[in-house]
Short mmCIF file of C-alpha atoms in Angstrom, two decimals:
data_model
loop_
_atom_site.label_atom_id
_atom_site.label_comp_id
_atom_site.label_asym_id
_atom_site.label_seq_id
_atom_site.Cartn_x
_atom_site.Cartn_y
_atom_site.Cartn_z
CA MET A 297 80.00 91.54 124.79
CA PHE A 298 83.10 89.71 123.64
CA ARG A 299 82.60 86.02 122.88
CA PRO A 300 85.34 83.85 121.34
CA SER A 301 84.74 81.27 118.64
CA THR A 302 86.79 78.52 116.98
CA ARG A 303 87.72 80.96 114.24
CA HIS A 304 89.21 83.31 116.84
CA ASN A 305 86.39 85.75 116.17
CA ILE A 306 84.22 87.21 118.84
CA PRO A 307 80.78 87.73 117.34
CA SER A 308 78.24 90.09 118.73
CA SER A 309 75.69 88.99 121.25
CA SER A 310 72.34 88.47 119.59
CA SER A 311 70.61 89.28 122.82
CA ASN A 312 72.23 92.66 123.16
CA PRO A 313 73.43 94.26 119.93
CA ALA A 314 74.34 97.43 121.84
CA LEU A 315 77.34 95.56 123.22
CA GLU A 316 78.58 94.23 119.89
CA VAL A 317 82.32 94.29 119.21
CA LYS A 318 84.13 91.85 116.92
CA LEU A 319 87.73 90.75 117.20
CA ASN A 320 89.90 88.46 115.13
CA LYS A 321 93.51 87.85 114.18
CA ARG A 322 93.10 88.94 110.58
CA ASN A 323 93.93 92.39 109.35
CA SER A 324 91.23 94.92 109.95
CA GLY A 325 88.65 95.19 107.24
CA ILE A 326 87.92 98.85 107.73
CA ASN A 327 87.91 101.08 104.72
CA THR A 328 90.85 103.44 105.12
CA SER A 329 90.35 105.31 101.90
CA ASN A 330 90.21 108.60 103.75
CA ASN A 331 93.91 109.40 103.58
CA GLY A 332 93.90 112.94 102.38
CA GLY A 333 91.79 114.71 104.96
CA GLY A 334 88.21 115.90 104.66
CA PRO A 335 85.13 114.56 106.46
CA SER A 336 85.12 110.87 107.28
CA SER A 337 82.28 108.78 105.89
CA ARG A 338 82.33 106.43 108.88
CA TYR A 339 83.02 109.01 111.58
CA PRO A 340 81.50 112.36 110.55
CA TYR A 341 82.48 114.13 113.80
CA ARG A 342 85.65 114.39 115.84
CA LEU A 343 83.67 114.30 119.09
CA ASN A 344 82.02 111.08 120.16
CA PHE A 345 79.59 110.02 122.90
CA TYR A 346 80.49 106.35 122.23
CA GLU A 347 76.86 105.23 122.26
CA ARG A 348 77.23 102.54 119.58
CA PRO A 349 80.04 99.98 119.87
CA PRO A 350 82.29 99.47 116.83
CA THR A 351 80.82 96.68 114.67
CA LEU A 352 84.04 95.99 112.84
CA ASP A 353 86.88 93.52 112.93
CA ILE A 354 89.60 94.20 115.50
CA THR A 355 92.86 92.30 115.66
CA LEU A 356 94.09 91.11 119.04
CA GLU A 357 97.14 93.33 118.68
CA GLU A 358 94.94 96.39 118.10
CA PHE A 359 92.79 95.39 121.05
CA GLU A 360 95.76 95.83 123.37
CA THR A 361 97.85 98.55 121.72
CA PHE A 362 94.92 100.92 121.14
CA ALA A 363 93.81 100.50 124.74
CA ILE A 364 97.32 101.14 126.08
CA ALA A 365 97.57 104.35 124.04
CA ARG A 366 94.35 105.64 125.57
CA LEU A 367 95.38 104.40 128.99
CA ARG A 368 98.52 106.53 128.81
CA VAL A 369 96.39 109.60 128.16
CA LEU A 370 93.86 108.87 130.91
CA SER A 371 96.61 108.08 133.44
CA GLN A 372 98.31 111.36 132.57
CA ILE A 373 95.03 113.25 132.94
CA GLU A 374 94.43 111.75 136.38
CA ALA A 375 97.97 112.57 137.47
CA LEU A 376 97.65 116.16 136.24
CA SER A 377 94.30 116.63 137.96
CA HIS A 378 95.90 115.92 141.36
CA ARG A 379 98.76 118.39 140.95
CA SER A 380 96.93 121.72 141.26
CA LEU A 381 97.97 123.06 137.86
CA PRO A 382 96.51 126.31 136.47
CA PHE A 383 93.62 125.58 134.11
CA THR A 384 95.41 126.77 130.96
CA GLN A 385 98.52 124.73 131.79
CA LEU A 386 96.38 121.67 132.52
CA GLN A 387 94.52 121.93 129.21
CA GLN A 388 97.70 122.50 127.24
CA SER A 389 99.34 119.47 128.84
CA ILE A 390 96.34 117.28 128.00
CA THR A 391 96.34 118.56 124.41
CA ASN A 392 100.05 117.91 123.92
CA TYR A 393 99.93 114.44 125.49
CA SER A 394 96.87 113.49 123.45
CA LYS A 395 98.62 114.52 120.24
CA GLN A 396 101.51 112.26 121.16
CA HIS A 397 99.52 109.12 122.02
CA LEU A 398 95.93 109.50 120.78
CA LEU A 399 95.84 112.08 117.99
CA LEU A 400 92.32 113.05 116.93
CA SER A 401 92.14 115.62 114.13
CA SER A 402 89.16 117.74 113.08
CA ASN A 403 87.50 117.52 109.66
CA THR A 404 89.43 120.58 108.52
CA ALA A 405 92.80 118.85 109.00
CA ARG A 406 94.75 117.94 105.89
CA ASN A 407 96.91 114.96 105.01
CA VAL A 408 95.63 112.81 107.88
CA ASN A 409 93.73 109.55 107.93
CA LEU A 410 90.62 110.57 109.85
CA ASP A 411 89.05 107.11 109.64
CA GLU A 412 92.07 105.45 111.23
CA GLU A 413 92.44 108.08 113.98
CA ARG A 414 88.78 107.91 114.95
CA ARG A 415 88.67 104.14 114.69
CA LYS A 416 91.56 103.92 117.15
CA ASP A 417 89.85 106.38 119.47
CA GLU A 418 86.58 104.46 119.37
CA ILE A 419 88.07 101.00 119.86
CA SER A 420 90.34 102.13 122.70
CA HIS A 421 87.40 103.63 124.58
CA TRP A 422 85.30 100.47 124.34
CA VAL A 423 88.16 98.19 125.36
CA LEU A 424 88.87 100.27 128.45
CA ARG A 425 85.22 100.07 129.40
CA LEU A 426 85.74 96.35 129.90
CA SER A 427 88.67 96.99 132.23
CA PHE A 428 87.09 99.73 134.34
CA CYS A 429 83.49 98.61 134.72
CA ARG A 430 84.17 96.04 137.44
CA SER A 431 83.98 98.27 140.53
CA PRO A 432 82.35 101.60 141.50
CA ASP A 433 85.74 103.15 142.25
CA LEU A 434 87.20 102.18 138.88
CA ARG A 435 84.08 103.41 137.10
CA ALA A 436 84.22 106.76 138.87
CA ARG A 437 87.91 107.29 138.07
CA PHE A 438 87.38 106.25 134.46
CA ILE A 439 84.44 108.64 134.05
CA ARG A 440 86.41 111.55 135.53
CA SER A 441 89.33 111.00 133.19
CA GLU A 442 87.15 110.45 130.12
CA LEU A 443 85.17 113.56 131.00
CA ALA A 444 88.33 115.66 131.20
CA LEU A 445 89.49 114.28 127.83
CA PHE A 446 86.11 114.99 126.22
CA LYS A 447 86.07 118.52 127.67
CA ASN A 448 89.52 119.21 126.27
CA ARG A 449 88.44 118.00 122.83
CA PHE A 450 85.16 119.91 122.99
CA GLU A 451 86.87 123.21 123.76
CA THR A 452 89.51 122.74 121.06
CA ASP A 453 87.13 121.50 118.38
CA ASP A 454 86.16 123.41 115.24
CA ILE A 455 83.12 125.59 116.08
CA ASN A 456 80.99 124.51 113.12
CA GLU A 457 81.89 120.84 113.53
CA ARG A 458 81.07 121.02 117.23
CA SER A 459 77.70 122.61 116.51
CA ASN A 460 76.79 119.92 113.98
CA PHE A 461 77.81 117.23 116.46
CA LEU A 462 75.53 118.64 119.15
CA LYS A 463 72.63 118.80 116.72
CA SER A 464 73.15 115.12 115.92
CA LEU A 465 72.65 114.21 119.60
CA GLU A 466 69.14 115.70 119.61
CA PHE A 467 69.16 116.81 123.23
CA ASP A 468 65.76 117.53 124.76
CA TRP A 469 66.72 121.04 125.83
CA GLN A 470 63.92 123.58 125.78
CA ILE A 471 64.80 126.83 124.03
CA VAL A 472 63.74 129.98 125.90
CA ASP A 473 61.79 132.22 123.55
CA GLU A 474 62.05 136.01 123.46
CA SER A 475 58.90 136.65 125.49
CA GLU A 476 60.06 134.41 128.34
CA LYS A 477 63.52 135.91 128.11
CA SER A 478 62.05 139.40 128.53
CA ARG A 479 59.79 138.27 131.39
CA TYR A 480 62.79 137.09 133.46
CA GLU A 481 65.34 139.58 132.15
CA LYS A 482 66.34 140.79 135.61
CA GLU A 483 66.98 137.29 136.93
CA LEU A 484 68.80 136.16 133.79
CA ARG A 485 71.03 139.22 133.74
CA SER A 486 72.12 138.47 137.31
CA CYS A 487 73.51 135.12 136.10
CA MET A 488 75.77 136.74 133.50
CA TRP A 489 79.27 138.13 133.93
CA GLY A 490 78.97 141.87 133.39
CA ASN A 491 75.71 143.55 132.51
CA LYS A 492 76.16 144.76 128.95
CA ASP A 493 73.00 145.11 126.88
CA ASP A 494 74.55 143.63 123.73
CA ALA A 495 75.77 140.53 125.57
CA PHE A 496 72.33 139.84 127.01
CA LYS A 497 70.57 140.54 123.71
CA ASN A 498 72.82 138.14 121.78
CA GLU A 499 72.75 135.39 124.40
CA SER A 500 70.37 132.47 123.94
CA TRP A 501 69.08 130.32 126.78
CA PHE A 502 68.01 126.73 127.39
CA LYS A 503 65.73 125.24 130.03
CA VAL A 504 66.73 121.93 131.60
CA LEU A 505 65.87 120.09 134.81
CA TRP A 506 67.87 121.72 137.57
CA TYR A 507 69.50 118.50 138.82
CA THR A 508 71.15 117.90 135.43
CA VAL A 509 73.52 120.85 135.99
CA PRO A 510 74.58 120.56 139.65
CA ASP A 511 77.87 122.37 139.04
CA LEU A 512 76.07 125.47 137.73
CA VAL A 513 73.46 125.34 140.51
CA GLY A 514 76.17 125.04 143.14
CA SER A 515 78.04 128.06 141.79
CA ARG A 516 74.78 130.07 141.39
CA ARG A 517 75.32 130.65 137.69
CA VAL A 518 71.79 129.77 136.60
CA PHE A 519 68.28 130.99 137.32
CA ILE A 520 65.94 128.30 138.65
CA ARG A 521 62.15 128.42 138.42
CA ALA A 522 59.60 125.63 138.75
CA GLY A 523 62.32 122.99 138.82
CA MET A 524 63.92 124.20 135.59
CA ALA A 525 67.37 125.78 135.27
CA TYR A 526 67.87 128.53 132.69
CA VAL A 527 71.31 127.90 131.17
CA PRO A 528 72.96 130.44 128.84
CA GLN A 529 74.53 129.32 125.56
CA SER A 530 77.95 130.32 126.90
CA LEU A 531 77.66 127.62 129.59
CA GLN A 532 76.43 124.97 127.20
CA ILE A 533 79.47 122.80 127.90
CA SER A 534 78.13 122.01 131.38
CA LEU A 535 75.01 120.51 129.82
CA VAL A 536 77.07 118.49 127.36
CA LEU A 537 79.48 117.19 130.00
CA GLN A 538 76.66 116.21 132.33
CA ALA A 539 74.96 114.29 129.52
CA PHE A 540 78.25 112.59 128.58
CA ALA A 541 78.96 111.54 132.18
CA SER A 542 75.46 110.25 132.93
CA ARG A 543 75.30 108.18 129.73
CA LEU A 544 78.77 106.75 130.29
CA GLU A 545 77.92 105.82 133.87
CA LYS A 546 74.83 103.89 132.77
CA ALA A 547 76.79 102.19 129.99
CA LEU A 548 79.52 101.06 132.41
CA GLU A 549 76.94 99.56 134.75
CA LEU A 550 75.47 97.63 131.83
CA THR A 551 78.92 96.44 130.78
CA ALA A 552 79.64 95.25 134.32
CA LYS A 553 76.57 93.02 134.21
CA ASN A 554 77.77 91.39 130.99
CA LEU A 555 81.46 91.15 131.95
CA PRO A 556 81.24 87.54 133.27
CA ARG A 557 80.86 86.37 129.67
CA LEU A 558 84.55 87.14 129.20
CA ASP A 559 85.70 84.73 131.90
CA GLU A 560 85.90 81.88 129.41
CA ASP A 561 88.25 83.77 127.07
CA ASP A 562 91.87 83.26 128.12
CA ARG A 563 93.12 85.67 125.43
CA LEU A 564 91.31 88.81 126.55
CA GLY A 565 91.12 88.27 130.31
CA PRO A 566 94.83 88.82 131.07
CA VAL A 567 94.90 91.92 128.85
CA ILE A 568 91.91 93.44 130.59
CA ASP A 569 93.33 92.68 134.05
CA HIS A 570 96.67 94.23 133.06
CA LEU A 571 94.97 97.42 131.83
CA ALA A 572 93.04 97.80 135.07
CA SER A 573 96.11 97.27 137.25
CA SER A 574 98.04 99.77 135.13
CA PHE A 575 95.38 102.40 135.67
CA LEU A 576 95.24 101.73 139.41
CA SER A 577 99.00 102.21 139.68
CA GLY A 578 98.68 105.42 137.70
CA VAL A 579 100.94 104.46 134.83
CA ALA A 580 100.97 102.69 131.52
CA SER A 581 104.64 102.73 130.72
CA SER A 582 106.53 100.48 128.35
CA ASP A 583 109.92 98.97 129.05
CA TYR A 584 112.58 101.53 129.83
CA GLN A 585 114.89 102.63 127.04
CA SER A 586 118.09 104.28 128.23
CA PRO A 587 119.00 107.50 126.42
CA ASP A 588 121.63 107.35 123.72
CA GLY A 589 124.24 109.92 122.93
CA ASP A 590 123.63 111.83 126.13
CA SER A 591 125.78 112.29 129.16
CA SER A 592 122.84 111.37 131.39
CA GLY A 593 123.19 107.84 130.06
CA ALA A 594 126.98 107.71 130.57
CA LEU A 595 128.87 104.71 131.94
CA VAL A 596 128.71 104.23 135.72
CA THR A 597 131.41 102.36 137.62
CA ALA A 598 131.15 100.60 140.96
CA GLU A 599 133.10 103.49 142.54
CA MET A 600 130.57 106.02 141.27
CA VAL A 601 127.39 104.34 142.55
CA ASP A 602 127.52 105.92 146.01
CA ASP A 603 127.79 109.45 144.60
CA VAL A 604 125.07 108.83 142.02
CA ALA A 605 122.81 107.37 144.73
CA ARG A 606 123.21 110.43 146.94
CA LYS A 607 122.41 112.83 144.10
CA HIS A 608 120.04 111.05 141.77
CA PHE A 609 118.37 107.92 143.19
CA PRO A 610 114.55 107.95 143.56
CA PRO A 611 113.10 107.00 146.97
CA CYS A 612 112.52 103.31 146.15
CA MET A 613 116.11 102.77 145.03
CA ARG A 614 117.58 105.01 147.70
CA ASN A 615 115.85 102.87 150.32
CA LEU A 616 117.25 99.67 148.80
CA TYR A 617 120.75 101.10 148.50
CA ASP A 618 120.77 102.41 152.10
CA ARG A 619 119.56 99.04 153.40
CA LEU A 620 122.26 97.28 151.39
CA LYS A 621 124.94 99.55 152.84
CA LYS A 622 123.65 99.00 156.35
CA ASP A 623 122.96 95.25 156.31
CA HIS A 624 125.40 94.15 153.55
CA HIS A 625 122.59 92.03 152.16
CA LEU A 626 119.26 92.22 150.33
CA LYS A 627 116.70 89.49 149.72
CA HIS A 628 116.09 88.19 146.22
CA PHE A 629 113.47 90.67 144.98
CA GLY A 630 115.39 93.56 146.50
CA ARG A 631 118.56 92.52 144.67
CA LEU A 632 116.58 92.08 141.46
CA GLN A 633 114.89 95.49 141.70
CA LEU A 634 118.11 97.35 142.52
CA GLY A 635 120.29 95.31 140.16
CA LEU A 636 118.15 95.94 137.08
CA PHE A 637 117.91 99.61 138.03
CA LEU A 638 121.70 99.92 138.25
CA LYS A 639 121.99 98.18 134.91
CA GLY A 640 119.61 100.79 133.47
CA ILE A 641 121.64 103.75 134.70
CA GLY A 642 124.76 102.47 132.95
CA LEU A 643 126.48 99.99 135.29
CA PRO A 644 128.06 97.31 133.04
CA LEU A 645 128.22 93.64 133.99
CA ASP A 646 131.84 93.55 135.14
CA GLU A 647 131.30 96.63 137.32
CA ALA A 648 128.05 95.16 138.67
CA VAL A 649 129.96 92.07 139.88
CA VAL A 650 132.51 94.34 141.58
CA PHE A 651 129.74 96.47 143.13
CA TRP A 652 127.78 93.58 144.63
CA ARG A 653 130.88 91.79 145.92
CA ARG A 654 132.00 94.97 147.61
CA MET A 655 128.58 95.69 149.13
CA PHE A 656 128.28 92.18 150.62
CA GLY A 657 131.64 92.82 152.28
CA ALA A 658 133.20 90.55 154.87
CA THR A 659 129.86 88.92 155.70
CA MET A 660 130.39 86.62 152.71
CA SER A 661 133.32 84.69 151.30
CA ASP A 662 134.37 84.93 147.66
CA ASP A 663 133.49 81.30 147.16
CA LYS A 664 129.92 81.75 148.45
CA PHE A 665 129.45 84.91 146.38
CA ASN A 666 130.59 83.17 143.19
CA LYS A 667 128.41 80.12 143.82
CA GLU A 668 125.20 81.80 145.03
CA TYR A 669 125.08 85.31 143.61
CA LYS A 670 127.32 85.83 140.61
CA TYR A 671 125.18 83.62 138.37
CA ASN A 672 122.05 85.69 139.11
CA ILE A 673 123.90 88.92 138.31
CA ARG A 674 125.04 87.53 134.97
CA HIS A 675 121.54 86.16 134.33
CA SER A 676 119.95 89.60 134.76
CA TYR A 677 122.36 90.94 132.13
CA GLY A 678 121.36 88.23 129.68
CA GLN A 679 124.60 86.24 129.98
CA GLU A 680 123.16 83.08 131.53
CA GLY A 681 120.05 80.93 131.25
CA LYS A 682 117.69 82.05 128.47
CA ARG A 683 120.04 84.98 127.82
CA THR A 684 117.19 87.45 128.06
CA ASN A 685 118.28 91.06 128.44
CA TYR A 686 115.88 92.03 131.25
CA PRO A 687 114.84 95.71 131.42
CA PRO A 688 114.70 97.70 134.68
CA LYS A 689 111.41 97.45 136.56
CA SER A 690 108.86 100.22 135.96
CA CYS A 691 106.80 101.88 138.68
CA GLN A 692 103.84 99.79 137.64
CA GLN A 693 105.77 96.54 138.16
CA ILE A 694 107.16 97.71 141.49
CA LEU A 695 103.70 98.68 142.70
CA THR A 696 101.83 95.58 141.57
CA GLN A 697 104.26 92.64 141.47
CA ASN A 698 105.97 90.63 144.23
CA GLN A 699 104.50 92.50 147.19
CA PRO A 700 107.09 92.86 149.99
CA GLY A 701 106.78 91.13 153.33
CA THR A 702 107.78 92.50 156.73
CA GLN A 703 111.44 91.54 156.28
CA ASP A 704 111.74 92.74 152.66
CA SER A 705 113.17 96.01 151.41
CA HIS A 706 111.86 96.13 147.84
CA GLY A 707 108.68 97.80 146.62
CA CYS A 708 107.55 101.44 146.64
CA PRO A 709 107.94 103.46 149.87
CA PHE A 710 104.83 105.48 149.05
CA ARG A 711 102.68 102.37 148.87
CA HIS A 712 104.40 99.90 151.19
CA PHE A 713 105.59 102.14 154.06
CA SER A 714 103.35 103.15 156.94
CA PRO A 715 102.70 106.93 157.11
CA ASP A 716 105.08 107.37 160.06
CA ASN A 717 107.85 105.36 158.42
CA LEU A 718 107.38 107.27 155.18
CA ILE A 719 107.63 110.63 156.95
CA ASN A 720 110.79 109.58 158.78
CA PHE A 721 112.34 108.12 155.64
CA LEU A 722 111.68 111.20 153.48
CA SER A 723 112.77 113.74 156.08
CA SER A 724 116.01 111.87 156.85
CA THR A 725 116.84 111.06 153.20
CA TYR A 726 115.87 114.43 151.72
CA PRO A 727 116.65 117.27 154.19
CA SER A 728 114.73 119.76 152.01
CA ILE A 729 111.46 118.03 153.02
CA ASP A 730 110.57 118.95 156.60
CA LYS A 731 108.24 116.70 158.58
CA SER A 732 105.71 119.46 159.29
CA SER A 733 105.98 121.32 155.96
CA ASN A 734 103.21 121.91 153.43
CA GLU A 735 105.24 119.86 150.96
CA MET A 736 105.10 116.84 153.25
CA ARG A 737 101.34 117.28 153.58
CA ASP A 738 101.01 117.39 149.78
CA ILE A 739 102.93 114.13 149.53
CA LEU A 740 100.87 112.40 152.23
CA ASP A 741 97.60 113.57 150.67
CA SER A 742 98.61 111.98 147.36
CA VAL A 743 99.58 108.77 149.15
CA LYS A 744 96.28 108.69 151.03
CA SER A 745 94.38 108.92 147.73
CA THR A 746 96.62 106.11 146.31
CA HIS A 747 98.26 108.39 143.74
CA TYR A 748 101.74 107.15 144.54
CA HIS A 749 103.30 108.39 141.28
CA VAL A 750 102.03 111.90 142.05
CA ALA A 751 103.64 111.76 145.50
CA CYS A 752 106.92 110.58 144.00
CA THR A 753 106.79 113.34 141.39
CA ARG A 754 106.26 115.93 144.13
CA VAL A 755 109.38 114.67 145.91
CA PHE A 756 111.33 115.07 142.66
CA GLU A 757 110.07 118.64 142.23
CA ILE A 758 110.95 119.60 145.80
CA THR A 759 114.42 118.05 145.78
CA HIS A 760 115.33 119.51 142.39
CA GLY A 761 113.94 123.03 142.86
CA ILE A 762 111.23 122.59 140.23
CA LYS A 763 107.95 124.44 140.34
CA LYS A 764 105.01 122.39 141.61
CA GLY A 765 103.21 120.73 138.72
CA ASP A 766 106.09 120.82 136.22
CA GLY A 767 106.90 117.12 136.68
CA ILE A 768 109.99 115.46 135.25
CA GLY A 769 109.64 116.10 131.55
CA GLU A 770 107.60 117.51 128.72
CA ASN A 771 103.85 117.96 129.23
CA ASN A 772 104.29 117.91 133.04
CA GLU A 773 104.77 114.14 133.07
CA PRO A 774 104.83 112.36 136.44
CA VAL A 775 107.38 109.76 137.48
CA THR A 776 106.51 106.46 135.79
CA HIS A 777 109.89 104.74 136.00
CA PRO A 778 112.76 104.95 138.52
CA ASN A 779 115.32 105.23 135.73
CA LYS A 780 113.48 108.18 134.20
CA TRP A 781 113.88 109.94 137.55
CA VAL A 782 117.64 109.37 137.34
CA ASP A 783 117.88 110.46 133.70
CA ARG A 784 116.05 113.72 134.36
CA SER A 785 118.01 114.37 137.56
CA ARG A 786 121.31 113.94 135.74
CA GLU A 787 120.08 116.14 132.89
CA LEU A 788 119.29 118.93 135.36
CA GLU A 789 122.72 118.55 136.95
CA LYS A 790 124.36 118.75 133.53
CA GLU A 791 122.39 121.91 132.72
CA VAL A 792 123.64 123.54 135.93
CA ILE A 793 127.25 122.54 135.22
CA ASP A 794 127.04 123.81 131.63
CA ARG A 795 125.59 127.09 132.85
CA ILE A 796 128.40 127.53 135.39
CA LYS A 797 131.04 126.76 132.75
CA LYS A 798 129.44 129.22 130.37
CA ASN A 799 129.48 131.96 133.01
CA GLU A 800 133.13 131.20 133.86
CA ILE A 801 134.15 131.45 130.22
CA SER A 802 132.23 134.71 129.91
CA ASP A 803 133.97 136.13 133.01
CA GLU A 804 137.40 135.11 131.66
CA MET A 805 136.71 136.81 128.37
CA MET A 806 135.74 140.00 130.19
CA ILE A 807 138.96 139.88 132.24
CA ASP A 808 141.10 139.34 129.14
CA ALA A 809 139.40 142.25 127.44
#
């Protein structure tokens, strides 16, 4: 387990070398000579059961950035798994997202640094173990996501490399010999798809304890005799996944017992807590970056806000804006959440001052507005105080920070509204979502399972005529930031306008002809 020292190193525990991981602030000492492809000397296989912790130096920056990269992938996997995507679409989305954030190439890949890729993969896994070992619920969610990632890698791995990896694990599977295969031919054939002689002749079988493959037993895809399940080679992945999950579960329980040793380290504790809260909120997003050179990121004036709100605001910001219109006032955190959001969609400082003064209306004098509110508006734009240019709040921040009280309006409707209030709010704000519709039930089911970002994404799909599961961007991404909702909504509107203009020009050309 991690243990700090005066040299900012964290040496391994002598009592438990299986938990050894070293960190320091120096550059990593790993040999990265493998830059031109080919098998890695340190990591011979792309697949990994993560049974031995990395006994190498890890910088504090790598500790966090590697873990965040993996967290993005696992959060995406969990979001995708709750959106009823077809299997092929699900696997393709996982593959594409993994390539973007946690690339892991096979030994046959060229011009890649296999050592560095696999080192990042290994370190990120072990760091996240520290974050997700602390409760049964976190462990279960972590195992499910890691299992889906491993399955995706297993099925996309090079056949020969995968075979060599499995041999290295030395599973205690019993191979069914030809005489036993002939003795139970009728029963074994009944477990196979089709009944072709060549398929049965070429198939090999393993014997394992029946309770190690519950998924195959439940679907009646194996023959069971004397407590042993006969598993065909074609279903080998079920054996591998069960072994991966059971070993990871035991390892997480062991890590949880040793986790208190980290309490004394004020460098790693906040990072680990942040990773866990990010996973619980379903996102691991960085600060929002507004798009450049695109009409979706165009300037917004105070006059335009009402129209943009009606067309493009996500539920959290629509709720704040409607309350502001109704009450002509928002409490501090509500003003901060909405103000930074408006800044992100393109409302400049001078227009922001005009907007807020207008929204407060006659309930406030100009003198009071200038004394009590104008400074805070300028401060959020980096023109006062420390002159920090604050970014808009992400979904993660809205879900986990500054929890709203009974009189507050900020926060996330999916998390902070009661079910009845949420139903009434969605049905009145978005007429396309009926109270008794299947879509509303989908949303409420996601909320009940605390997948608030999935519920928000479903609202976006319904209100924008997008097929269920497509999300708001590439790789079926869910909503992770209110401003990304707006950007995508405005992009879709622009596509519709461009299509209409194109059709009008085409019609005019036909008339002229």
